[in-house]
Amino acid sequence: MIDFTASADIVAPQLLGMVLTHNGVSIRITEVEAYLGSGDEASHTFNGRTPRNAAMFGPPGRLYVYVSYGIHRNGNIVCAPEGTGEGCLLRAGEVIDGIDLAYQRRGDTEFHNLARGPGNVGKALGFSIEDNGTPVLLSDREREPEWVRGPRIGISKNQDAALRFWIPFDKTVSRRRGLPR
DNA sequence: GCTGAGATATTCT
DNA sequence: GAATATCTCAGCG
């Protein structure tokens, strides 16, 4: 079982390949990003505690959901001891259960696009603001999959930090503008 | 495959 | 009141 009181960049690779179940849909996690508490300018918690990011300072192993660009619901798993403010952003996954429900929420699309990209993960799993602080349902994985780490995506600060973790060559991992596979 | 534009909650001044 | 944000989609090649 994962020790969620560890730092986010320690927990992140352990999440890869695990099955997350929420609101009737299960995904196998294929891509995550770690956001640290201090010294990480890109983290929501960098400028201290606010009503929005309160859940990230709460007990680890819980959910932190926030609205991105006013449109998307992005989900994080809270890491590190309570009060630290670290988390792992769920960037992509492969839907393995509740597929009908996922299609219903996402509309007609390619199968591997169902939970490809952070906003789409939130949509497929039906994240909402009310889910803040709710426990995360994770299955144990049988063995650790192969994974790699690299720079994060879609942020404007501290891009050089290699805090993105993903399973290489997986169809469901978001391939952003001309970045390495 | 790549580019450009749009959407609004939250925070900062 | 203004700026920013852990993006996504349609439209084109």
XYZ file of C-alpha atoms (C1' of nucleotides) in Angstrom:
207
model
C 0.000 0.000 0.000
C 1.170 3.504 -0.753
C 2.411 5.748 2.021
C 0.670 9.014 1.224
C 2.544 10.890 3.916
C 5.620 10.720 1.651
C 6.473 13.630 -0.637
C 4.451 13.975 -3.847
C 7.375 13.134 -6.123
C 7.821 9.867 -4.202
C 4.142 8.949 -4.332
C 3.617 9.885 -8.006
C 5.450 6.933 -9.633
C 3.738 4.529 -7.249
C 0.348 5.650 -8.530
C 1.119 4.626 -12.110
C -0.674 1.425 -13.079
C -3.026 1.551 -10.111
C -6.783 1.469 -10.588
C -8.751 4.455 -9.338
C -12.516 4.172 -8.911
C -14.805 7.176 -8.536
C -18.505 7.723 -9.168
C -18.960 4.456 -11.031
C -15.964 4.687 -13.353
C -12.578 2.983 -12.925
C -9.370 4.020 -14.642
C -5.866 2.645 -14.722
C -3.604 5.617 -14.065
C -1.099 6.223 -16.866
C 0.109 9.786 -16.230
C 0.496 12.007 -13.150
C 2.289 15.155 -12.090
C 3.707 15.982 -8.674
C 3.184 19.384 -7.076
C 5.289 20.149 -4.050
C 4.536 22.335 -1.076
C 7.437 24.735 -0.784
C 9.830 25.924 -3.449
C 7.526 24.850 -6.257
C 6.187 28.006 -7.881
C 3.783 26.087 -10.093
C 1.942 24.590 -7.145
C -1.367 26.055 -6.060
C -0.117 25.966 -2.494
C 2.968 28.079 -3.193
C 1.261 31.310 -2.114
C -0.174 29.867 1.035
C -3.527 28.491 2.063
C -6.724 29.792 0.422
C -10.304 28.542 0.401
C -9.723 26.879 -2.954
C -6.662 24.832 -2.058
C -7.651 24.039 1.536
C -8.133 20.358 0.704
C -4.511 20.098 -0.393
C -3.440 20.993 3.144
C -5.753 18.372 4.575
C -5.084 14.699 5.360
C -3.174 12.777 2.640
C -4.805 10.156 0.452
C -7.821 12.409 -0.097
C -9.071 14.226 -3.163
C -8.344 17.830 -4.113
C -10.598 19.068 -6.940
C -10.376 22.547 -8.417
C -11.722 24.387 -11.437
C -9.180 25.141 -14.149
C -9.688 27.987 -16.609
C -13.195 28.225 -15.230
C -14.160 25.187 -17.283
C -12.374 21.993 -16.351
C -12.387 20.020 -13.128
C -8.965 18.707 -12.340
C -8.365 16.121 -9.640
C -5.357 15.674 -7.388
C -4.472 13.141 -4.737
C -3.219 14.872 -1.601
C 0.261 13.832 -0.431
C 2.639 14.528 2.469
C 1.587 15.033 6.121
C -1.435 17.206 6.875
C -0.579 20.899 6.600
C 2.209 20.477 4.034
C 0.215 21.145 0.867
C 1.462 18.648 -1.701
C -0.423 16.628 -4.272
C -0.390 14.554 -7.456
C -2.398 15.789 -10.428
C -4.155 13.010 -12.344
C -3.305 13.736 -15.963
C -4.458 10.634 -17.821
C -5.765 7.108 -17.471
C -7.333 4.195 -19.304
C -10.989 3.519 -18.552
C -11.382 -0.129 -17.571
C -14.766 -0.120 -15.866
C -17.925 1.955 -16.190
C -17.113 2.536 -19.848
C -20.716 3.309 -20.797
C -20.913 5.950 -18.098
C -17.616 7.450 -19.213
C -18.836 7.741 -22.806
C -22.044 9.282 -21.513
C -20.105 11.997 -19.699
C -17.485 12.555 -22.407
C -19.616 12.238 -25.515
C -18.570 10.428 -28.681
C -14.798 10.119 -28.878
C -11.982 7.660 -29.438
C -11.675 5.136 -26.640
C -8.173 6.189 -25.693
C -9.333 9.817 -25.459
C -11.899 9.101 -22.743
C -9.554 10.058 -19.913
C -6.691 11.602 -21.861
C -5.758 14.943 -20.333
C -6.460 16.272 -16.822
C -9.765 17.959 -17.621
C -11.014 14.830 -19.350
C -10.045 12.629 -16.428
C -12.174 14.842 -14.204
C -15.052 14.694 -16.632
C -14.939 10.919 -17.131
C -14.781 10.311 -13.383
C -17.433 12.911 -12.659
C -15.347 15.062 -10.327
C -17.065 18.012 -8.690
C -16.124 20.613 -6.098
C -18.104 18.661 -3.523
C -15.640 15.796 -3.889
C -12.955 17.839 -2.140
C -11.608 15.932 0.846
C -13.319 12.654 0.024
C -11.151 9.528 0.320
C -9.610 8.087 -2.834
C -10.450 4.507 -3.831
C -7.324 2.799 -5.139
C -6.725 -0.858 -5.879
C -3.370 -2.480 -5.331
C -1.377 -3.223 -8.458
C 0.257 -6.574 -8.922
C 3.614 -5.228 -10.067
C 5.216 -1.900 -10.803
C 4.902 -0.939 -14.481
C 7.718 0.631 -16.442
C 7.659 4.403 -16.135
C 9.695 7.483 -16.940
C 9.847 11.021 -15.601
C 10.245 14.351 -17.363
C 9.240 18.026 -17.372
C 5.684 19.054 -16.620
C 3.175 20.340 -19.145
C 0.668 23.164 -19.392
C 2.144 25.357 -16.697
C 3.997 28.650 -16.866
C 6.307 28.390 -13.880
C 9.074 26.074 -12.786
C 8.763 24.048 -15.982
C 12.225 22.600 -15.696
C 11.467 20.487 -12.657
C 11.124 16.862 -13.787
C 7.957 16.119 -11.861
C 5.792 14.503 -14.522
C 5.588 10.718 -14.484
C 4.019 8.541 -17.139
C 3.947 5.087 -18.713
C 5.798 5.328 -22.028
C 4.096 4.503 -25.344
C 0.672 4.287 -23.717
C -2.092 5.473 -26.052
C -3.925 7.244 -23.264
C -1.018 9.487 -22.246
C -1.441 13.048 -23.454
C 1.078 13.961 -26.103
C 1.368 17.695 -25.987
C 2.751 19.949 -28.712
C 5.836 18.347 -30.129
C 7.097 16.955 -26.868
C 9.040 13.699 -26.614
C 7.043 10.519 -26.391
C -0.315 16.381 -37.096
C -0.353 21.581 -35.510
C -2.364 26.198 -34.479
C -5.550 29.669 -32.537
C -9.210 30.995 -29.767
C -12.358 30.497 -26.032
C -14.174 29.765 -21.421
C -14.888 31.730 -16.116
C -13.522 30.839 -10.966
C -10.194 32.542 -8.022
C -6.710 35.547 -6.580
C -4.102 39.808 -6.548
C -3.664 45.003 -6.648
C -11.407 45.918 -11.374
C -7.595 43.158 -13.825
C -4.797 39.226 -14.486
C -4.029 34.595 -14.264
C -4.898 29.775 -14.654
C -2.074 22.201 -13.162
C -6.799 23.373 -20.862
C -9.687 21.702 -24.618
C -11.603 21.751 -28.757
C -12.519 22.873 -33.752
C -10.552 23.737 -37.839
C -7.100 23.308 -41.102
C -3.127 20.615 -43.667
